[in-house]
Short mmCIF file of C-alpha atoms in Angstrom, two decimals:
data_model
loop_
_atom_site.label_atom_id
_atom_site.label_comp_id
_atom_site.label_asym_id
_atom_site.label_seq_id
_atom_site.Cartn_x
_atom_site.Cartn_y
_atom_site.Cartn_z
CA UNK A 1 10.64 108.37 71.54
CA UNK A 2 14.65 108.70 71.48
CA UNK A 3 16.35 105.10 72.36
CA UNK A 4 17.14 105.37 75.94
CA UNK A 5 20.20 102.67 75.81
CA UNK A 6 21.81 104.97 72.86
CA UNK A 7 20.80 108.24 75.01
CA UNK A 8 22.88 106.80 77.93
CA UNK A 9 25.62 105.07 76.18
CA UNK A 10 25.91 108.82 74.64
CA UNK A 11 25.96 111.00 77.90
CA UNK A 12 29.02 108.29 79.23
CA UNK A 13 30.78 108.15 75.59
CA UNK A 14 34.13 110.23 75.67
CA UNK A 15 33.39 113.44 73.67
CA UNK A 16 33.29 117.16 73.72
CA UNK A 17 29.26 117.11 73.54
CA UNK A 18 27.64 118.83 76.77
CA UNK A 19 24.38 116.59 77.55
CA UNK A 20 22.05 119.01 77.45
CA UNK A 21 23.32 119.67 74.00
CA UNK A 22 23.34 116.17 73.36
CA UNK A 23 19.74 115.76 74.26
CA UNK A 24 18.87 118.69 72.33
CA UNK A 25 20.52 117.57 69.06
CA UNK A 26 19.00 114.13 69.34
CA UNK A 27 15.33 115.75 70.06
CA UNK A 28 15.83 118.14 66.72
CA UNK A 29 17.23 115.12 64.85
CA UNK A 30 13.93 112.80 65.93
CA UNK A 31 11.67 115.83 64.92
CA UNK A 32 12.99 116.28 61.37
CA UNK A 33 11.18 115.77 58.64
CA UNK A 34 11.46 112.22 56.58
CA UNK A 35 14.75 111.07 55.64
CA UNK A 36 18.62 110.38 56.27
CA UNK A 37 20.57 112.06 58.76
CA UNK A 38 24.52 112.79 58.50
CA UNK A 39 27.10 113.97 60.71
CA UNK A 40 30.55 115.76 59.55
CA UNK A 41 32.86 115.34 61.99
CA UNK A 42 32.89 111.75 64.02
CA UNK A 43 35.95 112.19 66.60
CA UNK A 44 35.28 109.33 68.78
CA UNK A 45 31.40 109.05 68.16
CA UNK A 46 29.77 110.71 71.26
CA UNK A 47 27.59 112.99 68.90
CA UNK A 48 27.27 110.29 66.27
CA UNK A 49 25.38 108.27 69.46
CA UNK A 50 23.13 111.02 70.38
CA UNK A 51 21.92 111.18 66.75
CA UNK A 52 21.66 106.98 66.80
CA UNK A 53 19.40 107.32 69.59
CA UNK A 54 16.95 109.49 67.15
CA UNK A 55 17.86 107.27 64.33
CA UNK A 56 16.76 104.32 65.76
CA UNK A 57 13.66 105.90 67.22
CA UNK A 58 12.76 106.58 63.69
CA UNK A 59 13.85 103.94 61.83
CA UNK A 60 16.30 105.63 59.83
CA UNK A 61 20.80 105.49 59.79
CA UNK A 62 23.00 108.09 60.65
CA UNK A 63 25.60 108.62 58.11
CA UNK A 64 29.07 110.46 59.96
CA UNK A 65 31.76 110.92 58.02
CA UNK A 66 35.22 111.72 58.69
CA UNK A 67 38.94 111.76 57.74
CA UNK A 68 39.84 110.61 61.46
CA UNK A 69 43.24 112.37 61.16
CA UNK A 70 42.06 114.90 63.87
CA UNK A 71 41.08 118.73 63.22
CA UNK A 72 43.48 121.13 64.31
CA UNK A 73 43.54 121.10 67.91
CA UNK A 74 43.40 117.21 68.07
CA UNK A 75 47.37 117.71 66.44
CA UNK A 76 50.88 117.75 68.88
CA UNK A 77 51.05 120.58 70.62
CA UNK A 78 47.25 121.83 70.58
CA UNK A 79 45.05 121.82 73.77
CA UNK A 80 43.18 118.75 72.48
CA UNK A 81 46.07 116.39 71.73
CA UNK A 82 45.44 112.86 73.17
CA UNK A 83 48.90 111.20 72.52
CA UNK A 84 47.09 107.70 72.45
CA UNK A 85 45.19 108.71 69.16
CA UNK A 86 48.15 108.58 67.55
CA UNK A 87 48.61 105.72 65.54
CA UNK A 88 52.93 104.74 66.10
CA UNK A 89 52.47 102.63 62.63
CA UNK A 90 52.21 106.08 60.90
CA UNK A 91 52.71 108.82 63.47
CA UNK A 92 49.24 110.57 62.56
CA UNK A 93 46.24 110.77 64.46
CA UNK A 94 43.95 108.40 63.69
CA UNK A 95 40.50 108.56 65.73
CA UNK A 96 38.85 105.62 63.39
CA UNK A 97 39.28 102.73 66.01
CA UNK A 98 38.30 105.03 68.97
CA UNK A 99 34.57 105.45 66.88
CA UNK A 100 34.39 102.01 65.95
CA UNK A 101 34.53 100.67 69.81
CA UNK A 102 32.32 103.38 70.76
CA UNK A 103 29.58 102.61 68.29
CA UNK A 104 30.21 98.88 68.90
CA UNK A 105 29.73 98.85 72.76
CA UNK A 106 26.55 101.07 72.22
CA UNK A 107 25.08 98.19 70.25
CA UNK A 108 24.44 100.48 67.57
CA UNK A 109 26.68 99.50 64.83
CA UNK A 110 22.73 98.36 62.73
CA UNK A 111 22.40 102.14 62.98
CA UNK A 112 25.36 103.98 62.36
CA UNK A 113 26.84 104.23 58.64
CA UNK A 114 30.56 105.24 59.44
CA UNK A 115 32.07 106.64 56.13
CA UNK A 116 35.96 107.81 56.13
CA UNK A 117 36.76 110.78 53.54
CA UNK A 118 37.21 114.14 53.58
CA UNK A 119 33.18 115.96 54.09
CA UNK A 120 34.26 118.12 51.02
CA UNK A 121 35.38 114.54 49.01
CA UNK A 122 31.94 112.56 50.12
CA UNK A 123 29.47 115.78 49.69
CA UNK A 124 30.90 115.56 46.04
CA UNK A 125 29.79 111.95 45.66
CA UNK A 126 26.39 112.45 47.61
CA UNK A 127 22.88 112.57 45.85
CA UNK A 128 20.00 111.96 48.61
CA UNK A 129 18.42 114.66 50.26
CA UNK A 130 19.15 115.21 53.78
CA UNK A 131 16.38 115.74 56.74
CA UNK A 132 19.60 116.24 59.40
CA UNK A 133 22.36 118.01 58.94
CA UNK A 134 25.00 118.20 61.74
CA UNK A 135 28.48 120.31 61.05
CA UNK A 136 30.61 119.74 64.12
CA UNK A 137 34.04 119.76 62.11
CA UNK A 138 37.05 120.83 61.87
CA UNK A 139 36.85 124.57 63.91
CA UNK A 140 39.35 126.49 61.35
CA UNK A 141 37.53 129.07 59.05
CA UNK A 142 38.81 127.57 55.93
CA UNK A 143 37.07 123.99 56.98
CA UNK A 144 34.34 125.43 58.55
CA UNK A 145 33.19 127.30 55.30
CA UNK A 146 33.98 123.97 53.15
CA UNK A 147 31.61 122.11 55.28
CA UNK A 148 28.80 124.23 54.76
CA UNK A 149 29.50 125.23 51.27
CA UNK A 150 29.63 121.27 50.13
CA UNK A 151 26.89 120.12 52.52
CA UNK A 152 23.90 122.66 52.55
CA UNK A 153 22.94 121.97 49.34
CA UNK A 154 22.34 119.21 50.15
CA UNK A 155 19.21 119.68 52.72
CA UNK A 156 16.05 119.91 51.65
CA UNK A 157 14.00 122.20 52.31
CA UNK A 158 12.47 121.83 55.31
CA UNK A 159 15.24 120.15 56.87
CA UNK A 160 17.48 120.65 59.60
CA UNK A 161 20.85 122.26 59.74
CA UNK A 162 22.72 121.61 63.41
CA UNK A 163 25.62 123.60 64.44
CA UNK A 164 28.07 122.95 67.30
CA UNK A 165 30.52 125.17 69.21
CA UNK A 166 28.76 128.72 67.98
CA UNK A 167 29.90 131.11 70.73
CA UNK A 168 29.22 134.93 69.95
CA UNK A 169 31.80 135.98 72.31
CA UNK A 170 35.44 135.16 71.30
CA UNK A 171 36.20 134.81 74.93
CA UNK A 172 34.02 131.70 74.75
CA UNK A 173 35.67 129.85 71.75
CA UNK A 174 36.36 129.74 68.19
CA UNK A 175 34.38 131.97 65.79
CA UNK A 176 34.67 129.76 62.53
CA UNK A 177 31.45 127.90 63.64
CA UNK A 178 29.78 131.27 64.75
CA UNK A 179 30.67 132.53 61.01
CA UNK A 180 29.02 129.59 58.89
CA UNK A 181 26.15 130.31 61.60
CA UNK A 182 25.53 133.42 60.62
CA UNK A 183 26.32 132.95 56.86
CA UNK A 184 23.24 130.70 57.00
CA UNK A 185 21.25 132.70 58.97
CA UNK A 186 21.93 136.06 56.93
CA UNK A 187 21.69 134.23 53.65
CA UNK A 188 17.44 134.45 54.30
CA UNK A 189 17.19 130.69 53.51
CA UNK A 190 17.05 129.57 56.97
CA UNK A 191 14.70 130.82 59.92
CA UNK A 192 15.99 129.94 62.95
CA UNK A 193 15.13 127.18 65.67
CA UNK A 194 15.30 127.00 69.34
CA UNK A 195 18.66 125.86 70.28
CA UNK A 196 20.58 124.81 73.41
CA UNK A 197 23.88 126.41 74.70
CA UNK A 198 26.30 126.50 71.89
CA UNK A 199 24.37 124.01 69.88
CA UNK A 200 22.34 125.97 66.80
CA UNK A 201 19.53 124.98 65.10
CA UNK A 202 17.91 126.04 61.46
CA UNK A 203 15.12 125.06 59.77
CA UNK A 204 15.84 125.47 55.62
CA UNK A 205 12.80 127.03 54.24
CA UNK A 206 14.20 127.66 50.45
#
């Protein structure tokens, strides 16, 4: 059963994550099979709380890693720019503090495994199998592909792969999640799970 503290510290956690989607990630994340789960792409830790609740509930960690210098549209003069992100030390964005309080007031700082690097830099150094994987990254196609090319190998089969923000319809958003969606998908080494709005989900089966 998902933690019900970490569910509702998630649906009130600042974050781009619908709750429905949130519930849905944390309910495919609880059903995986054995073994870790990791996020690419922290922002402020809203997702990363959603998959705490199903890490906790199986008495597992949830590994997210990110730069914390913002994706694209976090930068000055994007849509998403929050001018307090910015750290004044170095004038960059820096979203590290923002995920630390958030995982802190949760209470779930015994689950959460917060690594800073690159996704590309970390799947290079990475050797466990993963039951979870969520790719909620960087949107741009270049990052997008990078994530899943360095990642995927890394589930085993029989695992999980999670991703946010696919929209078909370009009216709806960005396509570079769409793309790695249907790379996977087309690729025959995924069949594909029920998902929830823009939130997809596919089970590796080779």
């Amino acid at each position: 059963m998902l933690d019900s503290d970490l569910m509702a510290a998630a649906a009130a956690a600042t974050g781009f994550m619908p709750e429905d989607e949130g519930r849905a990630l944390a309910e495919a994340a609880f059903a995986a099979p054995d073994g870790p789960i990791l996020e690419v792409g922290s922002y402020l830790g809203k997702s990363t709380l959603y998959l705490a609740a199903a890490a906790r509930a199986r008495g597992t960690k949830v590994v997210t890693v990110d730069h914390h210098r913002g994706s694209e549209e976090h930068q000055p003069g994007w849509d998403y720019h929050d001018p307090e992100l910015v750290d004044p030390a170095v004038g960059l964005i820096d979203t590290l503090p923002g995920l630390r309080a958030t995982i802190a007031a949760a209470g779930a700082e015994d689950v959460v495994v917060a690594v800073v690097a690159r996704a590309e830099d970390f799947a290079a150094l990475w050797g466990t199998p993963l039951a979870f994987l969520f790719l909620d990254g960087s949107h741009t196609d270049e990052s997008a592909q990078r994530d899943l090319a360095s990642w995927a190998p890394h589930l085993a089969v029989g695992g999980v792969l999670a991703i946010h923000d696919v929209f078909p319809d370009p009216a709806d958003g960005g396509q570079a999640p769409y793309r790695i969606y249907r790379k996977a998908l087309d690729s025959d080494a995924y069949t594909e799970l029920t998902g929830q709005g823009s939130l997809r989900l596919l089970r590796r089966r080779s």
